[in-house]
Short mmCIF file of C-alpha atoms in Angstrom, two decimals:
data_model
loop_
_atom_site.label_atom_id
_atom_site.label_comp_id
_atom_site.label_asym_id
_atom_site.label_seq_id
_atom_site.Cartn_x
_atom_site.Cartn_y
_atom_site.Cartn_z
CA UNK A 273 92.92 93.86 45.56
CA UNK A 274 94.00 91.02 47.27
CA UNK A 275 96.88 93.65 48.90
CA UNK A 276 97.30 93.37 52.64
CA UNK A 277 96.43 96.27 55.46
CA UNK A 278 100.81 96.81 55.04
CA UNK A 279 101.11 96.66 51.63
CA UNK A 280 98.25 98.93 50.92
CA UNK A 281 99.94 101.42 52.99
CA UNK A 282 103.01 101.16 52.04
CA UNK A 283 101.51 101.86 47.92
CA UNK A 284 99.81 104.64 49.73
CA UNK A 285 103.03 105.71 51.61
CA UNK A 286 105.13 105.50 48.61
CA UNK A 287 102.09 107.26 46.17
CA UNK A 288 101.80 109.80 48.59
CA UNK A 289 97.79 109.62 48.46
CA UNK A 290 97.36 111.48 51.84
CA UNK A 291 98.38 109.56 54.34
CA UNK A 292 99.79 111.25 57.49
CA UNK A 293 102.15 109.27 59.67
CA UNK A 294 101.14 109.47 63.37
CA UNK A 295 104.09 108.02 65.12
CA UNK A 296 107.39 107.29 64.90
CA UNK A 297 107.05 103.60 64.01
CA UNK A 298 104.47 104.49 61.45
CA UNK A 299 102.25 101.87 62.85
CA UNK A 300 99.13 104.42 63.03
CA UNK A 301 97.75 106.58 59.82
CA UNK A 302 95.50 109.22 59.25
CA UNK A 303 94.15 110.60 55.80
CA UNK A 304 94.50 114.05 55.76
CA UNK A 305 91.00 115.90 56.94
CA UNK A 306 89.78 116.68 53.63
CA UNK A 307 90.55 113.36 51.62
CA UNK A 308 88.35 111.83 55.12
CA UNK A 309 86.15 114.08 54.50
CA UNK A 310 85.69 112.87 50.72
CA UNK A 311 85.40 109.83 51.60
CA UNK A 312 83.33 109.83 54.02
CA UNK A 313 80.92 111.75 51.43
CA UNK A 314 81.09 109.04 49.45
CA UNK A 315 80.63 105.79 51.95
CA UNK A 316 77.14 107.79 53.16
CA UNK A 317 76.61 108.28 48.66
CA UNK A 318 77.30 104.21 48.75
CA UNK A 319 76.13 102.72 51.39
CA UNK A 320 73.07 102.40 53.06
CA UNK A 321 72.60 103.96 57.50
CA UNK A 322 72.56 100.01 58.30
CA UNK A 323 75.64 99.14 56.35
CA UNK A 324 77.55 102.66 57.85
CA UNK A 325 76.24 100.97 61.39
CA UNK A 326 77.49 98.00 60.35
CA UNK A 327 80.53 99.56 60.00
CA UNK A 328 81.16 100.86 62.98
CA UNK A 329 80.06 98.04 64.51
CA UNK A 330 83.20 96.48 63.29
CA UNK A 331 85.97 98.66 63.36
CA UNK A 332 84.39 99.20 67.27
CA UNK A 333 84.67 95.17 67.96
CA UNK A 334 88.74 95.93 66.19
CA UNK A 335 89.42 98.83 68.95
CA UNK A 336 88.08 96.80 71.87
CA UNK A 337 90.42 94.06 70.58
CA UNK A 338 93.74 96.35 70.51
CA UNK A 339 92.75 97.60 74.03
CA UNK A 340 91.88 101.28 72.75
CA UNK A 341 88.36 101.53 74.89
CA UNK A 342 87.50 105.05 74.11
CA UNK A 343 87.73 104.56 70.73
CA UNK A 344 86.16 101.29 70.91
CA UNK A 345 82.82 102.90 72.33
CA UNK A 346 83.05 106.13 69.71
CA UNK A 347 81.78 104.00 67.28
CA UNK A 348 78.87 101.93 68.92
CA UNK A 349 78.04 104.93 69.77
CA UNK A 350 77.78 105.70 66.02
CA UNK A 351 76.02 102.80 65.14
CA UNK A 352 73.73 103.95 68.13
CA UNK A 353 74.15 100.40 69.63
CA UNK A 354 73.98 101.36 73.43
CA UNK A 355 73.92 98.08 74.76
CA UNK A 356 77.30 97.38 73.30
CA UNK A 357 78.79 100.63 74.43
CA UNK A 358 77.40 98.65 78.25
CA UNK A 359 79.24 95.58 77.31
CA UNK A 360 82.31 97.76 76.47
CA UNK A 361 82.23 99.17 79.75
CA UNK A 362 81.34 95.27 82.15
CA UNK A 363 83.91 93.83 80.89
CA UNK A 364 86.39 96.66 81.05
CA UNK A 365 85.16 99.02 84.03
CA UNK A 366 87.22 96.77 86.64
CA UNK A 367 90.82 96.61 85.46
CA UNK A 368 89.96 100.09 84.73
CA UNK A 369 89.74 100.60 88.16
CA UNK A 370 91.90 98.78 89.15
CA UNK A 371 94.32 101.38 87.35
CA UNK A 372 93.20 104.01 90.55
CA UNK A 373 91.05 105.37 86.96
CA UNK A 374 87.57 105.00 88.13
CA UNK A 375 86.92 108.30 87.14
CA UNK A 376 87.33 106.67 83.33
CA UNK A 377 84.54 104.39 84.07
CA UNK A 378 82.62 106.59 85.59
CA UNK A 379 82.48 108.68 82.52
CA UNK A 380 81.51 106.64 80.18
CA UNK A 381 78.64 105.28 82.37
CA UNK A 382 77.57 108.72 81.97
CA UNK A 383 77.27 107.86 78.25
CA UNK A 384 73.98 105.46 79.28
CA UNK A 385 70.24 105.88 79.75
CA UNK A 386 69.11 104.50 83.47
CA UNK A 387 67.18 101.86 81.79
CA UNK A 388 70.85 100.33 80.51
CA UNK A 389 72.58 100.77 83.76
CA UNK A 390 69.79 100.01 85.93
CA UNK A 391 69.55 96.19 84.84
CA UNK A 392 73.26 95.26 85.03
CA UNK A 393 74.75 95.22 88.47
CA UNK A 394 78.21 95.65 87.40
CA UNK A 395 77.98 99.15 86.39
CA UNK A 396 75.76 99.56 88.99
CA UNK A 397 79.03 98.86 90.84
CA UNK A 398 80.87 101.47 88.81
CA UNK A 399 78.54 103.98 89.84
CA UNK A 400 78.26 103.41 93.29
CA UNK A 401 82.04 104.20 92.76
CA UNK A 402 81.34 107.23 91.62
CA UNK A 403 79.19 108.26 94.33
CA UNK A 404 81.19 107.12 96.88
CA UNK A 405 84.38 109.27 95.94
CA UNK A 406 81.98 112.09 95.80
CA UNK A 407 80.63 111.57 99.29
CA UNK A 408 77.34 111.22 98.04
CA UNK A 409 76.05 108.54 100.30
CA UNK A 410 72.10 108.55 99.48
CA UNK A 411 72.51 107.89 96.32
CA UNK A 412 75.42 105.66 96.82
CA UNK A 413 72.66 103.24 99.09
CA UNK A 414 69.87 104.09 96.49
CA UNK A 415 72.90 101.86 94.07
CA UNK A 416 73.43 98.88 96.39
CA UNK A 417 69.81 98.30 97.39
CA UNK A 418 69.18 98.40 93.53
CA UNK A 419 72.07 95.69 92.49
CA UNK A 420 71.34 93.47 95.82
CA UNK A 421 67.57 93.60 94.13
CA UNK A 422 69.31 92.29 90.60
CA UNK A 423 70.65 89.80 92.69
CA UNK A 424 67.60 88.46 93.94
CA UNK A 425 69.54 86.16 96.35
CA UNK A 426 70.35 86.68 99.81
CA UNK A 427 72.13 90.14 100.73
CA UNK A 428 74.82 88.23 102.29
CA UNK A 429 76.05 85.37 99.45
CA UNK A 430 75.53 87.07 95.69
CA UNK A 431 77.36 86.65 93.50
CA UNK A 432 78.73 90.75 94.18
CA UNK A 433 77.62 90.37 98.59
CA UNK A 434 81.61 91.71 98.96
CA UNK A 435 81.93 94.84 96.96
CA UNK A 436 77.67 95.55 97.77
CA UNK A 437 78.75 94.83 101.66
CA UNK A 438 82.46 97.54 101.23
CA UNK A 439 80.65 99.67 100.17
CA UNK A 440 78.10 99.75 103.27
CA UNK A 441 80.33 99.70 105.64
CA UNK A 442 81.68 103.19 104.01
CA UNK A 443 78.09 104.12 104.14
CA UNK A 444 77.38 102.93 107.89
CA UNK A 445 81.14 104.26 108.82
CA UNK A 446 79.39 108.00 108.31
CA UNK A 447 76.38 107.77 109.10
CA UNK A 448 78.96 107.28 112.96
CA UNK A 449 77.84 103.61 112.65
CA UNK A 450 81.09 102.46 113.47
CA UNK A 451 80.17 98.48 114.84
CA UNK A 452 77.84 97.55 111.86
CA UNK A 453 80.53 99.21 109.28
CA UNK A 454 83.17 96.98 111.19
CA UNK A 455 80.91 94.19 110.82
CA UNK A 456 79.91 94.85 106.88
CA UNK A 457 83.95 95.49 106.26
CA UNK A 458 85.03 92.06 107.51
CA UNK A 459 82.43 90.24 105.57
CA UNK A 460 83.76 92.36 102.67
CA UNK A 461 87.54 91.22 103.63
CA UNK A 462 86.88 86.93 102.97
CA UNK A 463 84.72 87.80 99.45
CA UNK A 464 86.41 89.85 98.14
CA UNK A 465 89.56 88.57 96.02
CA UNK A 466 93.05 91.07 96.15
CA UNK A 467 93.29 90.35 92.42
CA UNK A 468 90.22 92.74 92.84
CA UNK A 469 92.61 96.13 93.42
CA UNK A 470 90.54 98.65 93.76
CA UNK A 471 87.54 96.91 95.84
CA UNK A 472 89.78 94.83 98.20
CA UNK A 473 92.30 98.44 98.24
CA UNK A 474 89.48 100.44 99.46
CA UNK A 475 87.66 97.93 102.00
CA UNK A 476 91.02 97.28 103.91
CA UNK A 477 91.72 100.94 104.43
CA UNK A 478 88.29 101.00 105.73
CA UNK A 479 88.79 98.21 107.90
CA UNK A 480 92.06 99.87 109.64
CA UNK A 481 90.21 103.06 110.27
CA UNK A 482 86.79 101.20 111.84
CA UNK A 483 89.34 98.84 113.41
CA UNK A 484 91.12 101.72 115.39
CA UNK A 485 87.37 103.89 116.15
CA UNK A 486 86.07 100.40 117.21
CA UNK A 487 89.31 99.95 119.44
CA UNK A 488 91.37 97.65 117.58
CA UNK A 489 94.04 99.52 116.35
CA UNK A 490 96.72 97.40 117.74
CA UNK A 491 94.83 94.11 116.02
CA UNK A 492 94.33 96.40 112.48
CA UNK A 493 97.97 97.82 112.37
CA UNK A 494 99.29 94.33 112.99
CA UNK A 495 96.90 92.85 110.47
CA UNK A 496 98.59 95.66 108.22
CA UNK A 497 102.04 94.73 107.89
CA UNK A 498 101.45 91.70 107.77
CA UNK A 499 99.81 92.88 103.92
CA UNK A 500 102.55 94.78 103.40
CA UNK A 501 105.38 92.18 103.25
CA UNK A 502 102.98 89.27 101.49
CA UNK A 503 105.35 88.76 98.32
CA UNK A 504 103.76 89.74 95.46
CA UNK A 505 101.57 93.38 96.54
CA UNK A 506 100.34 95.96 93.42
CA UNK A 507 101.44 98.90 93.54
CA UNK A 508 97.56 100.66 94.28
CA UNK A 509 97.27 97.70 96.95
CA UNK A 510 100.95 99.32 98.68
CA UNK A 511 99.60 102.88 98.53
CA UNK A 512 96.47 102.43 100.47
CA UNK A 513 98.08 100.29 102.57
CA UNK A 514 100.87 103.22 103.53
CA UNK A 515 97.73 104.81 103.39
CA UNK A 516 96.06 103.20 106.05
CA UNK A 517 98.58 103.47 108.45
CA UNK A 518 99.63 107.35 107.84
CA UNK A 519 95.96 107.62 108.98
CA UNK A 520 96.44 105.18 111.33
CA UNK A 521 99.44 106.68 113.42
CA UNK A 522 97.84 110.47 113.08
CA UNK A 523 94.92 109.90 114.59
CA UNK A 524 96.85 108.09 116.94
CA UNK A 525 99.22 111.44 117.55
CA UNK A 526 101.93 109.90 116.44
CA UNK A 527 102.90 112.55 113.74
CA UNK A 528 106.77 110.93 112.98
CA UNK A 529 105.45 107.98 111.63
CA UNK A 530 102.93 109.14 109.68
CA UNK A 531 105.32 111.47 107.89
CA UNK A 532 107.72 108.86 107.84
CA UNK A 533 105.03 106.05 105.85
CA UNK A 534 104.20 109.18 103.68
CA UNK A 535 107.61 109.45 102.58
CA UNK A 536 106.92 105.43 101.32
CA UNK A 537 104.20 106.40 100.47
CA UNK A 538 105.28 108.76 97.73
CA UNK A 539 107.83 107.35 96.27
CA UNK A 540 105.62 104.32 95.53
CA UNK A 541 102.95 106.44 93.66
CA UNK A 542 104.95 108.50 92.46
CA UNK A 543 107.40 105.40 90.77
CA UNK A 544 104.02 103.76 89.33
CA UNK A 545 102.24 106.82 88.25
CA UNK A 546 99.41 106.62 90.36
CA UNK A 547 97.56 110.62 90.32
CA UNK A 548 95.02 110.07 93.29
CA UNK A 549 98.77 108.27 96.01
CA UNK A 550 100.55 111.73 94.22
CA UNK A 551 97.77 113.58 95.61
CA UNK A 552 96.90 112.10 98.56
CA UNK A 553 100.93 111.89 99.58
CA UNK A 554 101.15 116.02 98.37
CA UNK A 555 97.93 117.05 100.00
CA UNK A 556 98.36 115.05 103.67
CA UNK A 557 102.83 115.56 104.34
CA UNK A 558 101.19 119.68 102.97
CA UNK A 559 98.70 119.53 105.84
CA UNK A 560 101.57 118.52 108.56
CA UNK A 561 103.78 121.16 107.66
CA UNK A 562 100.54 123.58 107.37
CA UNK A 563 100.09 122.53 110.87
CA UNK A 564 103.80 122.78 112.09
CA UNK A 565 104.39 126.22 111.26
CA UNK A 566 106.44 125.38 107.66
CA UNK A 567 103.69 127.63 106.07
CA UNK A 568 106.33 127.68 102.69
CA UNK A 569 106.66 124.33 102.19
CA UNK A 570 102.98 123.40 103.25
CA UNK A 571 101.82 125.59 99.49
CA UNK A 572 103.58 124.24 97.82
CA UNK A 573 102.92 121.09 98.81
CA UNK A 574 99.39 121.89 98.97
CA UNK A 575 99.59 124.05 95.17
CA UNK A 576 101.24 120.56 93.98
CA UNK A 577 98.12 118.63 95.27
CA UNK A 578 95.43 121.33 94.08
CA UNK A 579 96.74 120.75 90.48
CA UNK A 580 95.42 116.44 91.48
CA UNK A 581 91.92 117.55 92.44
CA UNK A 582 90.01 116.28 89.69
CA UNK A 583 92.28 112.70 91.12
CA UNK A 584 91.98 112.62 94.64
CA UNK A 585 89.09 111.68 97.04
CA UNK A 586 86.67 114.42 96.90
CA UNK A 587 86.82 115.28 100.62
CA UNK A 588 91.08 115.82 100.79
CA UNK A 589 90.44 117.94 97.67
CA UNK A 590 87.91 120.63 98.92
CA UNK A 591 90.53 120.45 102.06
CA UNK A 592 93.55 120.70 100.34
CA UNK A 593 91.97 123.70 98.65
CA UNK A 594 90.36 125.69 101.71
CA UNK A 595 94.32 124.62 103.90
CA UNK A 596 95.60 125.98 100.36
CA UNK A 597 93.41 129.38 100.58
CA UNK A 598 94.30 129.65 104.69
CA UNK A 599 98.61 128.93 104.35
CA UNK A 600 98.52 131.67 101.17
CA UNK A 601 96.20 134.09 103.90
CA UNK A 602 99.07 134.06 106.59
CA UNK A 603 102.02 134.62 104.60
CA UNK A 604 99.62 137.60 103.09
CA UNK A 605 99.32 136.09 99.58
CA UNK A 606 95.53 137.85 99.29
CA UNK A 607 95.50 137.12 95.62
CA UNK A 608 96.35 133.96 96.03
CA UNK A 609 93.64 133.70 98.66
CA UNK A 610 90.65 134.99 95.95
CA UNK A 611 91.71 133.09 93.56
CA UNK A 612 92.38 129.43 94.96
CA UNK A 613 88.71 130.25 96.58
CA UNK A 614 87.79 130.84 93.43
CA UNK A 615 88.68 127.13 92.28
CA UNK A 616 87.51 126.42 95.32
CA UNK A 617 83.94 127.56 94.36
CA UNK A 618 84.32 126.55 91.04
CA UNK A 619 85.19 122.85 92.61
CA UNK A 620 82.62 122.37 94.20
CA UNK A 621 80.15 123.04 91.30
CA UNK A 622 81.38 120.78 89.43
CA UNK A 623 81.04 118.39 92.16
CA UNK A 624 76.87 119.45 92.49
#
């Protein structure tokens, strides 16, 4: 027939032909699962394998245009087209990262073989984020070397030199090379635009910490306050800048100032559903309360942070669980100590 999709759906609903609405607006539907299986069986009888693959590709494109990337990837896989999977991740990985959901992009990457990832710098940088958050320095450096090799250009000037410099600054920091780290991070800030939120905010955070180590605390604190005054401030960037101030004041012994910024950090993170930010707030506030002897309050906060351990930076998540176990021990909750240590063991096993 020449009926539109909407007219066809309405006809199915009127005739009660196995159609089930999935939302109140009646924009999404599915067939009854038995009727669905019957239609799929008939499709396989009538259509060639190649024709079915082409149909999956068409569906994948439709889902991508609707910003339903998981579904788009599923149908690309069903079409046995991993180059298309790579294209989807490459096109949308950064936007997902800028929503503070690096773990989703990393999960997509696990689908792809190394033979594809190793030849696409944008995908290698997503892989680098996983190593960054899991604190896997050697693996991270290996990935960065691959990116530089792919670009066939000077490491300080190629398209991704800002991103690579940010990661190299992180690696140098944890190799006790703070001066080299500072050089990398300053270069990264000059290259990474504010619109590239995830890369920018992590670079600014590292810049603050390394700047303090290098004796530039007053300069970096002043710079961060100036950034916080910018008229348009992405919520993710605001939380990271506040987190940087919390670290700087805490490391300098100004606990009350650090606690003041935690309150603002927590508010911004909660109002914008930033799981990573909420986890950081609960963890840091829990640690502060533990250090000040407010154990019951610390336990409540650390328990909340523990529920978001998969969203948080790995070292913070591990330390949160360890501090929680110690807090339980202080108040004599032996069963809770054992339970938390089991969770910690499982979590570290998951991290590899």
